[in-house]
C-alpha atoms as an extended CHARMM CRD file, in Angstrom:
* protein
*
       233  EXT
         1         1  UNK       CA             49.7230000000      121.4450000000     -158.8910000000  PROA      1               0.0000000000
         2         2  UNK       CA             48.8180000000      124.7270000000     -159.8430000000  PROA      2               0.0000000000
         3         3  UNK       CA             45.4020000000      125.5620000000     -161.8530000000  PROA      3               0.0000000000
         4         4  UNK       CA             44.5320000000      128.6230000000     -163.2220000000  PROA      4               0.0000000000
         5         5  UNK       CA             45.8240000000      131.7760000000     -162.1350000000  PROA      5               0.0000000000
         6         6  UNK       CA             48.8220000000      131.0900000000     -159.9110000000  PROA      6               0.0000000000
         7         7  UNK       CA             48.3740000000      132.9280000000     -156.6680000000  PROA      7               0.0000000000
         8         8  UNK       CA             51.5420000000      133.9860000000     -154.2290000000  PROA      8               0.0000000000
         9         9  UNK       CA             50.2910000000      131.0710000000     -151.8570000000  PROA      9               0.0000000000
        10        10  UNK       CA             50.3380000000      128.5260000000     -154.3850000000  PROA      10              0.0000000000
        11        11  UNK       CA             53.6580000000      129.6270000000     -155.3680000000  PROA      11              0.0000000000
        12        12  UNK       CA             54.4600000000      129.4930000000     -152.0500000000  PROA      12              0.0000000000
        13        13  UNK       CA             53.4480000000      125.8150000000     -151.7000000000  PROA      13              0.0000000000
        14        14  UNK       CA             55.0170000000      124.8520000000     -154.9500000000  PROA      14              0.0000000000
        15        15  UNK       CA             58.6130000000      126.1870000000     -153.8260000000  PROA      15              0.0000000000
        16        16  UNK       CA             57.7540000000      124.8110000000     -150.3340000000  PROA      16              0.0000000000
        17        17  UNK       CA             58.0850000000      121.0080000000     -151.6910000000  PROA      17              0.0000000000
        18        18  UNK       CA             59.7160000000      122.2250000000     -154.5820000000  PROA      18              0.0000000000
        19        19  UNK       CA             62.6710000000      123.4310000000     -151.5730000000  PROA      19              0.0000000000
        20        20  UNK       CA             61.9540000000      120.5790000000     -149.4870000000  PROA      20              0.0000000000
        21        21  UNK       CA             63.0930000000      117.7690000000     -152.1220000000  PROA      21              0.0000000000
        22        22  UNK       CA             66.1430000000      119.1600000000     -153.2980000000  PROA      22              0.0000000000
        23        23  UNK       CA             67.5770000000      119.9710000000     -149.9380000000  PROA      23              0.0000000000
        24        24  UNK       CA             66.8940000000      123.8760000000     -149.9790000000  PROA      24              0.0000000000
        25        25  UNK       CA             65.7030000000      126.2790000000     -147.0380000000  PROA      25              0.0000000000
        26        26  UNK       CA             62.5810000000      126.3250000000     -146.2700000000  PROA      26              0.0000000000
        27        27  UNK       CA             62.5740000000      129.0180000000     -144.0410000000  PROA      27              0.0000000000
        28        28  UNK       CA             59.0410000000      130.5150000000     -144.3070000000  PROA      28              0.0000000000
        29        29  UNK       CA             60.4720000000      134.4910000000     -144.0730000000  PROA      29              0.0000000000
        30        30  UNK       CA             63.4470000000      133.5030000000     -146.6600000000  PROA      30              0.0000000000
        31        31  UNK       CA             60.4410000000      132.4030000000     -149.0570000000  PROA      31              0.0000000000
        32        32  UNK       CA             58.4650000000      134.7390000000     -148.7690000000  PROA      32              0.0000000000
        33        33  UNK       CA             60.9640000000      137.7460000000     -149.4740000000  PROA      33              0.0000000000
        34        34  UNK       CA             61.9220000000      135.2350000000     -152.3190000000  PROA      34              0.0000000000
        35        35  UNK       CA             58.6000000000      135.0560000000     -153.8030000000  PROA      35              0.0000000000
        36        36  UNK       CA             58.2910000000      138.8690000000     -153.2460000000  PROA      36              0.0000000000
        37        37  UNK       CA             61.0540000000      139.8890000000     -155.2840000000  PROA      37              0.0000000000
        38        38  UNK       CA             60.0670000000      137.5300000000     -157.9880000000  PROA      38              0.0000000000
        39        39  UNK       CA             56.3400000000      138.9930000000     -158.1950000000  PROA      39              0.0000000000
        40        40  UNK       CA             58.1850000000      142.6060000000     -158.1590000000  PROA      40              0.0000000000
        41        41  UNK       CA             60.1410000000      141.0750000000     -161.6860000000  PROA      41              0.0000000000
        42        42  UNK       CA             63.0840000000      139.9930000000     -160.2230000000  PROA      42              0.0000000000
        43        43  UNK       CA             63.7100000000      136.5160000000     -162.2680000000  PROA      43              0.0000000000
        44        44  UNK       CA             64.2710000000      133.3740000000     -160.1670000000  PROA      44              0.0000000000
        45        45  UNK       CA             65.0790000000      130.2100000000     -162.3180000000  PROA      45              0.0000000000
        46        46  UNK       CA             64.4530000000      128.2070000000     -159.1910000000  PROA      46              0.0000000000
        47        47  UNK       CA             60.7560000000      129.5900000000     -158.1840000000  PROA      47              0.0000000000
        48        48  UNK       CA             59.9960000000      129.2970000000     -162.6640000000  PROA      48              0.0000000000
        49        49  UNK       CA             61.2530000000      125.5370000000     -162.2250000000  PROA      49              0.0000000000
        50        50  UNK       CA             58.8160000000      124.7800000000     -159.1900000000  PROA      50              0.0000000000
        51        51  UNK       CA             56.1920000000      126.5150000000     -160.6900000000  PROA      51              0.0000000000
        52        52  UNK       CA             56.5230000000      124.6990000000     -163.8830000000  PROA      52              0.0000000000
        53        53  UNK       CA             57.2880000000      121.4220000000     -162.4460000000  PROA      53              0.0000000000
        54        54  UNK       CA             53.2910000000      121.6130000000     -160.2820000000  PROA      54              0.0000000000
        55        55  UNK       CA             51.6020000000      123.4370000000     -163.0660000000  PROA      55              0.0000000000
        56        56  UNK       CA             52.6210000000      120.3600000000     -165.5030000000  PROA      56              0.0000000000
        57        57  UNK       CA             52.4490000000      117.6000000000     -162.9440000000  PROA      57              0.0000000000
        58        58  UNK       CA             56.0170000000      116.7650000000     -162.5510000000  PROA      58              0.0000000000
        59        59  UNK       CA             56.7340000000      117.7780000000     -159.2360000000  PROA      59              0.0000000000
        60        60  UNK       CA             59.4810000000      115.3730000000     -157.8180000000  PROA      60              0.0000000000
        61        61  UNK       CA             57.1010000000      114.5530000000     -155.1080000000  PROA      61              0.0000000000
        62        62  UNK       CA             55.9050000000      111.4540000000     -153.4730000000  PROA      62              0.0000000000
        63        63  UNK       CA             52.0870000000      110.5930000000     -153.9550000000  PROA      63              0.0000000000
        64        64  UNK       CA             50.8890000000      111.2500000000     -150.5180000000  PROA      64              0.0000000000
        65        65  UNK       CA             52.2450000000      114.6900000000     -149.8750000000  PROA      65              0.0000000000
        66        66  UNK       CA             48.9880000000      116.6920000000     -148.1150000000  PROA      66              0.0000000000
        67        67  UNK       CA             49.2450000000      120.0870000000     -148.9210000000  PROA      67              0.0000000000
        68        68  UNK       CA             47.5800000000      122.6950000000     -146.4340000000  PROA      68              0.0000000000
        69        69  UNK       CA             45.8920000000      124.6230000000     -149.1860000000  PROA      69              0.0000000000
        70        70  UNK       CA             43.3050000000      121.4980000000     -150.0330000000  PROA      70              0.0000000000
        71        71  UNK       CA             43.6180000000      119.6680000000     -146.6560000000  PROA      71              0.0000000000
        72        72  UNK       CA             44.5310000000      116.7540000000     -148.9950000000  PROA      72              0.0000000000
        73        73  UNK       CA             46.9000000000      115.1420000000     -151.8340000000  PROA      73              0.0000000000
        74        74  UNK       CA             46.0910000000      115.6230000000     -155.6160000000  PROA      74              0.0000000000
        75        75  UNK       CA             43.9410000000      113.3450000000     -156.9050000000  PROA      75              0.0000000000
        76        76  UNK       CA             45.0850000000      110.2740000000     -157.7940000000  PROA      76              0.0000000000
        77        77  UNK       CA             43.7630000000      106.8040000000     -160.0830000000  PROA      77              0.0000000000
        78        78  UNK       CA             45.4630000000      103.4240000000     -160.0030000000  PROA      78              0.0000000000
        79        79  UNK       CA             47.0150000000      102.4320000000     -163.5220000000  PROA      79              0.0000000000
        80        80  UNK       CA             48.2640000000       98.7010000000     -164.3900000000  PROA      80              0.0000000000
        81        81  UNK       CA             51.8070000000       99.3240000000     -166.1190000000  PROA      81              0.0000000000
        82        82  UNK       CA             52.9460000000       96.7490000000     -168.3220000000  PROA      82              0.0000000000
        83        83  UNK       CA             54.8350000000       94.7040000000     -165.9830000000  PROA      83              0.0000000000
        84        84  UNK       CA             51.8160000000       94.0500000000     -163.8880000000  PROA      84              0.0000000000
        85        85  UNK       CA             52.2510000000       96.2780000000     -161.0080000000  PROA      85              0.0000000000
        86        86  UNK       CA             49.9890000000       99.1260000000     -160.0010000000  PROA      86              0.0000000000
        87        87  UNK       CA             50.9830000000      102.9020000000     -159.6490000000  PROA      87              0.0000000000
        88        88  UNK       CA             49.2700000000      105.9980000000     -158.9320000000  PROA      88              0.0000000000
        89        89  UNK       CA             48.2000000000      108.7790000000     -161.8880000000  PROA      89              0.0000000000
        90        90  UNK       CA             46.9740000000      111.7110000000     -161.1030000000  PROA      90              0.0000000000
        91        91  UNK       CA             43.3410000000      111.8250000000     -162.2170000000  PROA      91              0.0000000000
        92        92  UNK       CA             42.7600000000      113.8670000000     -165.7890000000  PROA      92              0.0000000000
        93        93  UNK       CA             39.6800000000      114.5330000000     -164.9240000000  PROA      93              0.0000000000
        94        94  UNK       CA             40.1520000000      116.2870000000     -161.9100000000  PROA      94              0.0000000000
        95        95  UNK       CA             43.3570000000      118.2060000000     -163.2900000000  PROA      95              0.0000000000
        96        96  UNK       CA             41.6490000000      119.1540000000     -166.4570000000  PROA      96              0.0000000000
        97        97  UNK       CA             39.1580000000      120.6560000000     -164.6720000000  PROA      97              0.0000000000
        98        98  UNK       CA             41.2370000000      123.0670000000     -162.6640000000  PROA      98              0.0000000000
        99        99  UNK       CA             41.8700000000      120.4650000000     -159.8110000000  PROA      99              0.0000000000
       100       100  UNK       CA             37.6700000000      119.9620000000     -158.7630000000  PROA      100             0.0000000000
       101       101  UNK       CA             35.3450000000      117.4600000000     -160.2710000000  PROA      101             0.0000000000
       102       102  UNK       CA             32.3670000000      118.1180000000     -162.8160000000  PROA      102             0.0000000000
       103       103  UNK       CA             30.2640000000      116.2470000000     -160.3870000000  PROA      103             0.0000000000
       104       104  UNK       CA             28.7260000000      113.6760000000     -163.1210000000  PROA      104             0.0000000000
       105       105  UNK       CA             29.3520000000      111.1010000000     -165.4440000000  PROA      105             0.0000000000
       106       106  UNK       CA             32.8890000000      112.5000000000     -166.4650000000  PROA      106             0.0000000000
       107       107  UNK       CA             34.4250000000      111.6890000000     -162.8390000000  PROA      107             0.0000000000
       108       108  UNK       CA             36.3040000000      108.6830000000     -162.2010000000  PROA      108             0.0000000000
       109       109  UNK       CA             34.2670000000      105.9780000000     -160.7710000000  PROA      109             0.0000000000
       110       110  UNK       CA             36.6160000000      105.4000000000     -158.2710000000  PROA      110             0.0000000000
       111       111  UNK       CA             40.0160000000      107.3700000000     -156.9840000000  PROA      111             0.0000000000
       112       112  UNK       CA             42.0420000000      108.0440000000     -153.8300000000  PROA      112             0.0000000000
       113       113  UNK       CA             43.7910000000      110.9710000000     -151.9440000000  PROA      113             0.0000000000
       114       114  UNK       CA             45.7040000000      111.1710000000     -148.4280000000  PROA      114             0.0000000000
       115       115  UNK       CA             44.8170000000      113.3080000000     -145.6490000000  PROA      115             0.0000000000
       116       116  UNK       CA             45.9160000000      113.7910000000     -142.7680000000  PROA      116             0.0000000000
       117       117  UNK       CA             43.5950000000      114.0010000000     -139.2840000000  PROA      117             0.0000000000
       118       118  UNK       CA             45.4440000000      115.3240000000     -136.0490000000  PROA      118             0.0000000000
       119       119  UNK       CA             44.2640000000      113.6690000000     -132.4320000000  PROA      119             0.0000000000
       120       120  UNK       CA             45.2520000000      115.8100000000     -129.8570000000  PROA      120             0.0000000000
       121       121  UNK       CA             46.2930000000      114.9070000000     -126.3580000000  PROA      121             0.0000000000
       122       122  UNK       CA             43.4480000000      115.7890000000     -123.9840000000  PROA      122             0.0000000000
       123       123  UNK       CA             44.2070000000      118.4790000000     -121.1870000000  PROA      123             0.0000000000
       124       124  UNK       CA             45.7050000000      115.9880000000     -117.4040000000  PROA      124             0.0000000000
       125       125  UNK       CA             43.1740000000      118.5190000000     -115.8610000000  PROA      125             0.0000000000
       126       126  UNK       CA             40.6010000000      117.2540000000     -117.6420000000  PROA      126             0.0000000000
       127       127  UNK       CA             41.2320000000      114.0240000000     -117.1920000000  PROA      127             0.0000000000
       128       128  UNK       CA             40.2640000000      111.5980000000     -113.9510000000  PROA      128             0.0000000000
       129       129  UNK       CA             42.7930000000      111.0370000000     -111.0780000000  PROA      129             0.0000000000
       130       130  UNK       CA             43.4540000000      107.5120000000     -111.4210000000  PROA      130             0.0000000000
       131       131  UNK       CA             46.5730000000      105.6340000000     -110.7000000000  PROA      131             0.0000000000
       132       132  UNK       CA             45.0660000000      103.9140000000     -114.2390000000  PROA      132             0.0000000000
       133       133  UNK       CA             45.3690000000      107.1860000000     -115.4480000000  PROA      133             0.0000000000
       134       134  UNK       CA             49.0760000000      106.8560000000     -117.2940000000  PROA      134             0.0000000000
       135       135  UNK       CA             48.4820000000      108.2110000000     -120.4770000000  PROA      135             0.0000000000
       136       136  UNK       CA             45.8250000000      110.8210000000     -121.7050000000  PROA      136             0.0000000000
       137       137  UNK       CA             46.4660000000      109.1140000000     -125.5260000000  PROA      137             0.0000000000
       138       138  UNK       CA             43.4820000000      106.5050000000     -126.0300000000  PROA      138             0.0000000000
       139       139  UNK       CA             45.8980000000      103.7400000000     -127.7800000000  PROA      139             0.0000000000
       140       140  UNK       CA             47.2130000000      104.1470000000     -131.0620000000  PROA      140             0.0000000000
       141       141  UNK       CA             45.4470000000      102.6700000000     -134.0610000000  PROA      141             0.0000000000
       142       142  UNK       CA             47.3750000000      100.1950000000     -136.0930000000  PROA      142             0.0000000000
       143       143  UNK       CA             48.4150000000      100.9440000000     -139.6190000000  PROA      143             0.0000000000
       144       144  UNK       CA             45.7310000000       99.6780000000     -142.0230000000  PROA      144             0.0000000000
       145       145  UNK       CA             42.8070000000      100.5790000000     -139.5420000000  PROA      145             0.0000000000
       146       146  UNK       CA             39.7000000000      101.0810000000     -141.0530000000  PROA      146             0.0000000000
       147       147  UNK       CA             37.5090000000      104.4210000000     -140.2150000000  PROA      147             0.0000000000
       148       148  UNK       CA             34.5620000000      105.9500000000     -140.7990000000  PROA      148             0.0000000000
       149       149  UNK       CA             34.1440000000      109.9710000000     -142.1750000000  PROA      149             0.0000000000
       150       150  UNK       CA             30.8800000000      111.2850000000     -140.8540000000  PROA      150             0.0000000000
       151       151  UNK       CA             29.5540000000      113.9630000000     -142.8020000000  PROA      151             0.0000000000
       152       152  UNK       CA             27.4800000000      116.0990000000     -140.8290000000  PROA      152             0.0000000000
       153       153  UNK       CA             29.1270000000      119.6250000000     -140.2070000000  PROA      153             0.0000000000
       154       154  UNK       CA             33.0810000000      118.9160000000     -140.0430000000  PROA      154             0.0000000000
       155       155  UNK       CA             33.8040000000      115.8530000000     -141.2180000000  PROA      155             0.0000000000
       156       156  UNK       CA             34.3650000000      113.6520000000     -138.0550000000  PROA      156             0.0000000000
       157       157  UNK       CA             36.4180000000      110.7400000000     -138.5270000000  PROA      157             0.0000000000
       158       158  UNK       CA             35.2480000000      107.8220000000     -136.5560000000  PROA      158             0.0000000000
       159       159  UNK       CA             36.6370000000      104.4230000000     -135.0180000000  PROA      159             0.0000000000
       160       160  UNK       CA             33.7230000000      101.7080000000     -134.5560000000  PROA      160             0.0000000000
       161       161  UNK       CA             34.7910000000      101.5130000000     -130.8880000000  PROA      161             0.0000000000
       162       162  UNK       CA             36.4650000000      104.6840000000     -129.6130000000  PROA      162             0.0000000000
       163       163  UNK       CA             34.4050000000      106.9520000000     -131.1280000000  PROA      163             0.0000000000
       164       164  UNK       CA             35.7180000000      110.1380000000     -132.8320000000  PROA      164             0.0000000000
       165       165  UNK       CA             39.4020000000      110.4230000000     -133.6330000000  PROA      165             0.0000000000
       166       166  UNK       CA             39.0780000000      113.8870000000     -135.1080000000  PROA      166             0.0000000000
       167       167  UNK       CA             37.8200000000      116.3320000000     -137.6080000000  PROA      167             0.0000000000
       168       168  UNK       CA             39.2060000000      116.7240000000     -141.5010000000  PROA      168             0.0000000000
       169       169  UNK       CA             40.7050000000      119.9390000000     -142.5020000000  PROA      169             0.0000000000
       170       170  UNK       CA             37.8970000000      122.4400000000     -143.2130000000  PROA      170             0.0000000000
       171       171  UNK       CA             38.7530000000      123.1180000000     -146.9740000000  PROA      171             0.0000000000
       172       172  UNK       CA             38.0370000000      119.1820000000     -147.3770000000  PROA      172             0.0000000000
       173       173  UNK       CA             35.3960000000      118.7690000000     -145.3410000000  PROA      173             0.0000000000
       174       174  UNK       CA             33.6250000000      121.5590000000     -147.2990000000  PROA      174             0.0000000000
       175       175  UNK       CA             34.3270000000      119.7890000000     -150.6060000000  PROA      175             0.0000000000
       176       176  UNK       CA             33.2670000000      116.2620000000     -149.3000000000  PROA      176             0.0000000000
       177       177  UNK       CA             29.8040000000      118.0940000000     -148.0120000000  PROA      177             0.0000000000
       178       178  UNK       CA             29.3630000000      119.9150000000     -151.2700000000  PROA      178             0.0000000000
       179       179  UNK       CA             29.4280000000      116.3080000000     -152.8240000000  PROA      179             0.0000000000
       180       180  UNK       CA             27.3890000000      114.6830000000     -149.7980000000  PROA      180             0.0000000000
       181       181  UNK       CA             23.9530000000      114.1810000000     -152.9890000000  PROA      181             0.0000000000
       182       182  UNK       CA             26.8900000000      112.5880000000     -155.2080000000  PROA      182             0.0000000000
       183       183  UNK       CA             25.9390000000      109.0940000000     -154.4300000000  PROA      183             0.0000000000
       184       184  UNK       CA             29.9300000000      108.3720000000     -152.8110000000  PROA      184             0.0000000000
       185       185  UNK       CA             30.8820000000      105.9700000000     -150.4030000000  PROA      185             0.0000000000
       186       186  UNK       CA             34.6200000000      106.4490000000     -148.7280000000  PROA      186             0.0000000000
       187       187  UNK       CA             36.8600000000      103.8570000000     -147.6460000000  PROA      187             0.0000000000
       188       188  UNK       CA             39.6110000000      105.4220000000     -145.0700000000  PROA      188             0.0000000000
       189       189  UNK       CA             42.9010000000      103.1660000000     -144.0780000000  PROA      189             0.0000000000
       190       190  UNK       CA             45.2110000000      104.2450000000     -141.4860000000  PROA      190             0.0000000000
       191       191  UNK       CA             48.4530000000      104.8340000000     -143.7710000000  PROA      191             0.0000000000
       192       192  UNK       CA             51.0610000000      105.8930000000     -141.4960000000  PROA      192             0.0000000000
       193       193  UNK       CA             51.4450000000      107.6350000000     -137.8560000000  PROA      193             0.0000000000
       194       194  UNK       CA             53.4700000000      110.3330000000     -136.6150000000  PROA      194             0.0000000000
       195       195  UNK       CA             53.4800000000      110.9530000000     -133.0080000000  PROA      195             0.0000000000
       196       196  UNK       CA             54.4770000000      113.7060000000     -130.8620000000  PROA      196             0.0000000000
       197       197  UNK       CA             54.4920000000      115.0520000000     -127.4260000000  PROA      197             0.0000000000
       198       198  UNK       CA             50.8930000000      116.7640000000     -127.3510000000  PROA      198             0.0000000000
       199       199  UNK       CA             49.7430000000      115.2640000000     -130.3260000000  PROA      199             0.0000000000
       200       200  UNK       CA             49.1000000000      112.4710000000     -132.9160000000  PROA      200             0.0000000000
       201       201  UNK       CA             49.0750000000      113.1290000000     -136.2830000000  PROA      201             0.0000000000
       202       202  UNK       CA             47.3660000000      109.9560000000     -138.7500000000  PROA      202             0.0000000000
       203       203  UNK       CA             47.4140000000      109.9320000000     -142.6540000000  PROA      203             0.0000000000
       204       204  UNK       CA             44.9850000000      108.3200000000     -144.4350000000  PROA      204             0.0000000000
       205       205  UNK       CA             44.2760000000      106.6910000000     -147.4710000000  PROA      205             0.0000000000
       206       206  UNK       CA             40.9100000000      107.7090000000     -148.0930000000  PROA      206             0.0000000000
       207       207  UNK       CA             39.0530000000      105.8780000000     -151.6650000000  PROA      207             0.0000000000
       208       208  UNK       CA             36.3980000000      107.3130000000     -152.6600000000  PROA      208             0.0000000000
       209       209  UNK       CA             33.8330000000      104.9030000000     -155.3560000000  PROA      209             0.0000000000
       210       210  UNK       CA             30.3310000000      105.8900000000     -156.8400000000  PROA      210             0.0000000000
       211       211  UNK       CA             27.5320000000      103.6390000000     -155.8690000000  PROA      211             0.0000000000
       212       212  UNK       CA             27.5740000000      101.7240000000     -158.8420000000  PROA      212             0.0000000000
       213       213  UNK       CA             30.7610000000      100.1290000000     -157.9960000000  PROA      213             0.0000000000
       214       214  UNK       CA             30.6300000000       96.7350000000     -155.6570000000  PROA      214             0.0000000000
       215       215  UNK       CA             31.9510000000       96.6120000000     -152.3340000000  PROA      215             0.0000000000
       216       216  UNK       CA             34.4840000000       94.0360000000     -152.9790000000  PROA      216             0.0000000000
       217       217  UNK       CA             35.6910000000       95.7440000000     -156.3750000000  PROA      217             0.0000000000
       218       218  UNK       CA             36.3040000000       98.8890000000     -153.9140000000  PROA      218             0.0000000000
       219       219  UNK       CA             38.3140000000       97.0100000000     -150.9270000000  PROA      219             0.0000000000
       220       220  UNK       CA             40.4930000000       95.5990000000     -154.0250000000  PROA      220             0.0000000000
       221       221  UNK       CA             40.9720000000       98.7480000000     -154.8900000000  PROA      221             0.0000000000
       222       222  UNK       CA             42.1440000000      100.2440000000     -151.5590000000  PROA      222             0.0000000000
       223       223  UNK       CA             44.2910000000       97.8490000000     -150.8110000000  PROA      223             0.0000000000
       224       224  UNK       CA             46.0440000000       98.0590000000     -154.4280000000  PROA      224             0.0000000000
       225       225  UNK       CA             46.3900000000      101.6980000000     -153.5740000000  PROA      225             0.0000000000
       226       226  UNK       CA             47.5070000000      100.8580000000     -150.2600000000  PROA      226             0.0000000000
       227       227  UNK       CA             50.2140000000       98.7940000000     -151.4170000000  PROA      227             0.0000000000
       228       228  UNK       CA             50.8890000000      100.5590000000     -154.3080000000  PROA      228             0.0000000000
       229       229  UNK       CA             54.9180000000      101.9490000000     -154.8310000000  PROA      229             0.0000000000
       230       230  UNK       CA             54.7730000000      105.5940000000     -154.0210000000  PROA      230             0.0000000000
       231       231  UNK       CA             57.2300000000      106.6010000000     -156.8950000000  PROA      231             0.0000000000
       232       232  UNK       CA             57.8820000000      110.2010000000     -156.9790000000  PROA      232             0.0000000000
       233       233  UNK       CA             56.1260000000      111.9130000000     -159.8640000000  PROA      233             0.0000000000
């Protein structure tokens, strides 16, 4: 989603995914000459289609795609269609106001976003010469995990018995600590896991709900979310 001005990295982003769903390159060097040539006037229907199709919220794009830029997803509200199920909607209030919040009354009492936090594989050196020593990866948390975000400096992210998992991206850290006198609790789920060789990378559902709204009303909610069919939109 693009607000505003459009700058070369948002275009960038926007023809990233744009690429990435309809089975283009996305060689980083091949897009940027692209988007080079096309801010020197050389038309590309492509880059105008993946502009238009972020700017006007019709990216063909699955809900929880974190882009870098925000550390996060776009902003999203649960709607009831009319046969009964539950699907996410990008929040107006958020996109009509270039893709922040007012910070009052005209923000949604309650909404979600993904994120992603990374938990790295500690150093062998640094770890104790056990034979109980097989694997430097405290165990992996099951999907639907509940954890904690800890705002004080980077946002930690916490499990109630191992302690700190990791640290948000900094762009949303700083907007969840510009909004620390908001009156927000967060709810963050374990969503899905991908794990690699020297690292493991969780996305989470993070909901966000203003203190007016009842704990039970906001575990309904996340687990709506959570279950929630992530049609492309």
């Amino acid at each position: 989603m693009l607000c505003d001005a459009v700058r070369e990295e948002e275009i960038f982003e926007a023809y990233l995914l744009y690429a990435s769903l309809h089975g283009l390159s996305t060689a980083e060097d091949e897009i940027r000459q692209r988007i080079t040539s096309y801010l020197n006037n050389v038309p590309d229907a492509i880059i105008d289609d993946a502009i238009l199709a972020f700017a006007e919220d019709r990216i063909v794009a699955p809900p929880d795609v974190v882009l870098e830029r925000w550390g996060k997803s776009r902003i999203y509200e649960l709607i009831e269609t009319p046969q009964r199920d539950w699907r996410h909607q990008v929040s107006e209030s958020w996109f009509d106001n270039d893709c922040e919040f007012h910070g009052d009354q005209r923000d949604p009492v309650i909404y979600h976003f993904w994120t992603n936090v990374v938990q790295t594989r500690p150093h062998k050196e640094t770890q104790p010469s056990t034979e109980l020593q097989l694997d430097a990866f405290p165990p992996c948390l099951p999907i639907g995990t509940r954890l904690q975000l800890h705002l004080d400096g980077t946002v930690k992210v916490l499990h109630r018995h191992l302690g700190e998992i990791g640290a948000l991206h900094a762009s949303l850290s700083e907007e969840l600590k510009n909004r620390i006198n908001s009156n927000l609790r967060y709810l963050a789920l374990v969503d899905s896991i991908n794990e690699q060789e020297a690292l493991r990378t969780y996305k989470l559902l993070v909901t966000v709900a203003r203190d007016e709204v009842g704990v039970d009303e906001m575990v309904s909610y996340a687990a709506r979310a959570y279950s929630a069919v992530r049609l492309k939109c």
